[in-house]
Coordinates of C-alpha atoms and ligand atoms in Angstrom, one line a residue:
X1 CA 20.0 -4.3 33.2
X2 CA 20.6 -6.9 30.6
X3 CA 23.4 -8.8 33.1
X4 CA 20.5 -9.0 35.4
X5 CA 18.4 -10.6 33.0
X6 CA 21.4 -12.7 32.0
X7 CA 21.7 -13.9 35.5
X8 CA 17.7 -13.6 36.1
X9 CA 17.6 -16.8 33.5
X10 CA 20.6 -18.3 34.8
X11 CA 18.7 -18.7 38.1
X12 CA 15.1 -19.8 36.4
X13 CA 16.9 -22.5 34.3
X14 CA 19.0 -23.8 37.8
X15 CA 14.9 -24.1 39.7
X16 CA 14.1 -26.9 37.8
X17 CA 17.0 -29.0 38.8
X18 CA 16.8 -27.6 42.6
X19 CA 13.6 -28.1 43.1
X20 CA 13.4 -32.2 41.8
X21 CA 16.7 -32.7 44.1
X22 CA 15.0 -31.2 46.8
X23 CA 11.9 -33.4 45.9
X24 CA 14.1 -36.5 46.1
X25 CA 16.0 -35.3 49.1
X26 CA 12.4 -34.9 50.9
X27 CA 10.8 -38.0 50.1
X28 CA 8.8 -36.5 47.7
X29 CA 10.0 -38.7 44.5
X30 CA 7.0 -41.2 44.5
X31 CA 8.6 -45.0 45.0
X32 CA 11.0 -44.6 42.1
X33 CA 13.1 -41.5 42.2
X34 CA 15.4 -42.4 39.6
X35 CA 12.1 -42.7 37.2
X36 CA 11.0 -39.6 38.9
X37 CA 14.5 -37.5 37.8
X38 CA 14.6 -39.0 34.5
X39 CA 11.1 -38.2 33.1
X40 CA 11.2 -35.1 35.2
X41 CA 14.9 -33.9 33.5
X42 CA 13.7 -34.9 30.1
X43 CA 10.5 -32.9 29.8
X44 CA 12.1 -29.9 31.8
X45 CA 14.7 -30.5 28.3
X46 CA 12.1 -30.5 26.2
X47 CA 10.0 -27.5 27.2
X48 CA 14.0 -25.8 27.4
X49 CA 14.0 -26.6 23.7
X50 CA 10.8 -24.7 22.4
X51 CA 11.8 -22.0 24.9
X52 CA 14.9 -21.4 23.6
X53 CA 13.7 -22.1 19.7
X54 CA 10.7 -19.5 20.9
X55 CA 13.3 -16.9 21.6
X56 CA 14.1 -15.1 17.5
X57 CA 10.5 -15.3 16.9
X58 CA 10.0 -13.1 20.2
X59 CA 12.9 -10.6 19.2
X60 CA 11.1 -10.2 15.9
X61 CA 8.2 -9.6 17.6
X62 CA 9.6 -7.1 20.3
X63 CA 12.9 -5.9 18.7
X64 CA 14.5 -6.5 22.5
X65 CA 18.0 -7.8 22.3
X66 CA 17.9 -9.7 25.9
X67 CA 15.6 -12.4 23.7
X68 CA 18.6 -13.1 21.5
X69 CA 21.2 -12.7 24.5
X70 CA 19.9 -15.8 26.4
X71 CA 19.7 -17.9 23.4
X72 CA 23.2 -19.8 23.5
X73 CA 22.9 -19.6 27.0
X74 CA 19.0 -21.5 27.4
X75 CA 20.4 -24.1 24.5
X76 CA 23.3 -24.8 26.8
X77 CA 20.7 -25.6 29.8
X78 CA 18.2 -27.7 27.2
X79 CA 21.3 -29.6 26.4
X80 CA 22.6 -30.1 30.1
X81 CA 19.4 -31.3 31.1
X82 CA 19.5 -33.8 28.1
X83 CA 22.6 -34.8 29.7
X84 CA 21.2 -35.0 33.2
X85 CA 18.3 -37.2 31.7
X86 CA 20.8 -39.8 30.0
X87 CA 22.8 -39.8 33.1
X88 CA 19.8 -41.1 34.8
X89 CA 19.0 -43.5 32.5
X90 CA 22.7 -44.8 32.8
X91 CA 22.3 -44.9 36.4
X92 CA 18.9 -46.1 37.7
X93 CA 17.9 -48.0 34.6
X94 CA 20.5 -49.4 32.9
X95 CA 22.3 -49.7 37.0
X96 CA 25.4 -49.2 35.0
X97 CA 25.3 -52.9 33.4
X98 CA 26.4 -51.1 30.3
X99 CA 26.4 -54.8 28.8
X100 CA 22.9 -54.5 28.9
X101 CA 22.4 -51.9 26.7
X102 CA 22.0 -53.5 23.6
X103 CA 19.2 -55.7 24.7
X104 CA 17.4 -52.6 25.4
X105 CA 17.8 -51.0 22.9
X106 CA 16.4 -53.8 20.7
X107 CA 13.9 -53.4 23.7
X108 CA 12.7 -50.2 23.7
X109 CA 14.3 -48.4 20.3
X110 CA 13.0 -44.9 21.1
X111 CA 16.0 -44.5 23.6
X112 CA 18.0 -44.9 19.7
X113 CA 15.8 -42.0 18.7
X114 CA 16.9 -40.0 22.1
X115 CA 20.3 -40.9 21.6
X116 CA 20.3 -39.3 17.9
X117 CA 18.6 -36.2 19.3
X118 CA 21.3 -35.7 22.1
X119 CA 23.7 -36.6 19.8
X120 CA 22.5 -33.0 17.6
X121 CA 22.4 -31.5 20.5
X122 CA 26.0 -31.9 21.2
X123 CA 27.0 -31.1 17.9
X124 CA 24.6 -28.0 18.2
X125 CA 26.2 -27.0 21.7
X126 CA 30.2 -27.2 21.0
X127 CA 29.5 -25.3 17.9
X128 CA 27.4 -22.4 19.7
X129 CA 30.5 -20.4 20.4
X130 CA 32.1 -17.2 18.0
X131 CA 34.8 -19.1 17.4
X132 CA 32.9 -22.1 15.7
X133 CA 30.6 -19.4 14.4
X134 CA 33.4 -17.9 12.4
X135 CA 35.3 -21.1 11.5
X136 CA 32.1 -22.4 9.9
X137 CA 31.0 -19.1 8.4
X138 CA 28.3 -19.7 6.4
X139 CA 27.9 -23.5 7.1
X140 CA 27.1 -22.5 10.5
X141 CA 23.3 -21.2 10.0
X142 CA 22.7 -24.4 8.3
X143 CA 24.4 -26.8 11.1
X144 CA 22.4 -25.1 13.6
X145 CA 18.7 -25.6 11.3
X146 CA 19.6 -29.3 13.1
X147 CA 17.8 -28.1 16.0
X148 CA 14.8 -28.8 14.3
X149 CA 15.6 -32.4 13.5
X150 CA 16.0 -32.6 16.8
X151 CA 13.3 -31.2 18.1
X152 CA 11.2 -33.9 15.9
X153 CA 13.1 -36.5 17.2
X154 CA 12.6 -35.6 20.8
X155 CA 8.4 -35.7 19.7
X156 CA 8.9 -38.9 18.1
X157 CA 10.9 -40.6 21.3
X158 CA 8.2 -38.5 23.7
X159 CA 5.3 -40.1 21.3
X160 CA 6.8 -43.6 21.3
X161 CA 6.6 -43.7 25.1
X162 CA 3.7 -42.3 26.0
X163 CA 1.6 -43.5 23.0
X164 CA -1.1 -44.9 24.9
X165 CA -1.7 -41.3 26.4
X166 CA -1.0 -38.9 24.3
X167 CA -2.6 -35.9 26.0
X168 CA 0.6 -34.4 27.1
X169 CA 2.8 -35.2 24.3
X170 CA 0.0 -34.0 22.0
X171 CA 0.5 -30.2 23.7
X172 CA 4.2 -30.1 23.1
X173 CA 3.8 -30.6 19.5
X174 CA 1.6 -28.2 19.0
X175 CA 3.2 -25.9 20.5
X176 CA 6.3 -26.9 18.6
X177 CA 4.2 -27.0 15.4
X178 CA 3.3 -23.4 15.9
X179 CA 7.0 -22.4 16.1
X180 CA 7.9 -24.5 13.4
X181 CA 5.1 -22.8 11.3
X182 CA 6.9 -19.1 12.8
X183 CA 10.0 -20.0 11.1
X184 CA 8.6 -20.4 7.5
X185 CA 10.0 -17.3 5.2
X186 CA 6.9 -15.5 4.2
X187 CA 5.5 -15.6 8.1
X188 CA 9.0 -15.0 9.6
X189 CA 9.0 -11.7 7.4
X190 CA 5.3 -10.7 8.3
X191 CA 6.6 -11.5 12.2
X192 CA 9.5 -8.7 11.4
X193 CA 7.1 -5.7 10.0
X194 CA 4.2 -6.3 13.1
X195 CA 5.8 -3.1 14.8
X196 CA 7.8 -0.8 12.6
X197 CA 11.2 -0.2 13.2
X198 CA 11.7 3.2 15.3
X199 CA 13.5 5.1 12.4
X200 CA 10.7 3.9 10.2
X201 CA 8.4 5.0 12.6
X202 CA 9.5 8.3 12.9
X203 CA 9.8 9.1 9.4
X204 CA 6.2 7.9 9.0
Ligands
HEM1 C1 20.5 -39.7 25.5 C2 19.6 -40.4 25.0 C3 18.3 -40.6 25.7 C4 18.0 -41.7 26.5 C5 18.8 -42.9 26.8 C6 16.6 -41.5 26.9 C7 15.9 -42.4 27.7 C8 14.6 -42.2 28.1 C9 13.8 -43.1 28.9 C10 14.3 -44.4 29.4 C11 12.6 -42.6 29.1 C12 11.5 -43.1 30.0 C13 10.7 -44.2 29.4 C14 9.7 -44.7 30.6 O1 8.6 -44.2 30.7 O2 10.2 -45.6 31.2 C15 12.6 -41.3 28.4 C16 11.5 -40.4 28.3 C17 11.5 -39.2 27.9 N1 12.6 -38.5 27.3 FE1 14.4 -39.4 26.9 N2 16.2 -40.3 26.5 C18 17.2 -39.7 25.7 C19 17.2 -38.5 25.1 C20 16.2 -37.5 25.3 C21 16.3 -36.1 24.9 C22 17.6 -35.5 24.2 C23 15.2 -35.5 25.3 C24 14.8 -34.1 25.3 C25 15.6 -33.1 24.8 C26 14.4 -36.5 26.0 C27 13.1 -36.3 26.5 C28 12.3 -37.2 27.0 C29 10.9 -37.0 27.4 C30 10.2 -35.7 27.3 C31 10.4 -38.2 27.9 C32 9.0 -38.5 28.4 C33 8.9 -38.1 29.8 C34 7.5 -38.4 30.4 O3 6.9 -39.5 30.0 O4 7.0 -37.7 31.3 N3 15.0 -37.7 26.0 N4 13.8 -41.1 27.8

């Protein structure tokens, strides 16, 4: 049961990316497919992000496991999608000219901000393994708190580019406020007692 879930998310996380190729491949990419793939793969990392940052709160909420089981595995895809969006940018804007970089980032400095989130993300994604978990023992909780820095970043660089219409943008960070606001102690504990634990139950 909870392989089949593994593998049901597997395949939902893999749709995104199968169904914008297959946009592409069609014709379906408006005039500027690279543009099309590289907004496309960085909201698709976005929404990943508060998915996967959604996932304790839920356990907490339903006391199922299979929320925590996907949770390495759905900050994996936010992060591989991150990749997939820089890639992108590499490719279709920057056409490889890597000596133009610097002129656009004094151009357009929210791809500094995008940088510095993938940047936690990384750090965040080779240290999502047991083995990391244990080497950093206690220092590993509060290395992987980063993934709120970066989830502010990502608004900020989202904001900076769309800041003429913020309609959009302005739905992700609520929704990002409210988990934020989920994680703050004396909710988080309220979050844990909304259904009592079985044994607690029982006794009751
Ligand atoms: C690796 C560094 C990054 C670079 C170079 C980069 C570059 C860009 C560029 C060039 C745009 C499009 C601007 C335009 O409209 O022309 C953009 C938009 C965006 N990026 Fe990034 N980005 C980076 C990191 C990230 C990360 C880590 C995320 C999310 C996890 C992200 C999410 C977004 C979103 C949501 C948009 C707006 C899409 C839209 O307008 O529909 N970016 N980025």
């Amino acid at each position: 049961m909870l392989l089949a879930w593994r593998l049901a998310v597997f395949a939902a996380a893999l749709c995104p990316f199968a169904w914008y190729a297959w946009q592409v491949y069609s014709g379906n990419g408006g005039p500027e497919p690279g543009q099309y793939l590289l907004l496309n793969f960085g909201v698709t990392a976005l929404i990943l992000l508060l998915v996967t940052l959604s996932l304790t709160p839920l356990m907490k909420l339903t006391r199922w496991k299979g929320f925590a089981l996907v949770r390495r595995q759905l900050g994996l895809w936010t992060f591989s999608y991150a990749v997939l969006h820089l890639l992108c940018y590499l490719l279709f804007i920057l056409g490889l000219d890597f000596s133009a970089l610097g002129d656009d980032l004094v151009r357009r400095p929210y791809i500094i901000v995008g940088f510095a989130a993938l940047l936690m993300l990384l750090a965040l994604a080779v240290t999502s393994n047991r083995y990391a978990m244990k080497r950093l023992g206690k220092r590993w909780k509060a290395l992987h708190r980063m993934v709120y820095a970066a989830l502010a970043l990502v608004l900020l660089h989202f904001f900076w580019v769309v800041r003429a219409d913020m309609g959009e943008w302005l739905n992700y960070a609520l929704v990002a406020a409210f988990l934020m606001a989920l994680r703050i102690p004396v909710v988080s504990r309220r979050l844990s007692r909304v259904r009592p634990r079985r044994g607690v139950a029982r006794r009751g």
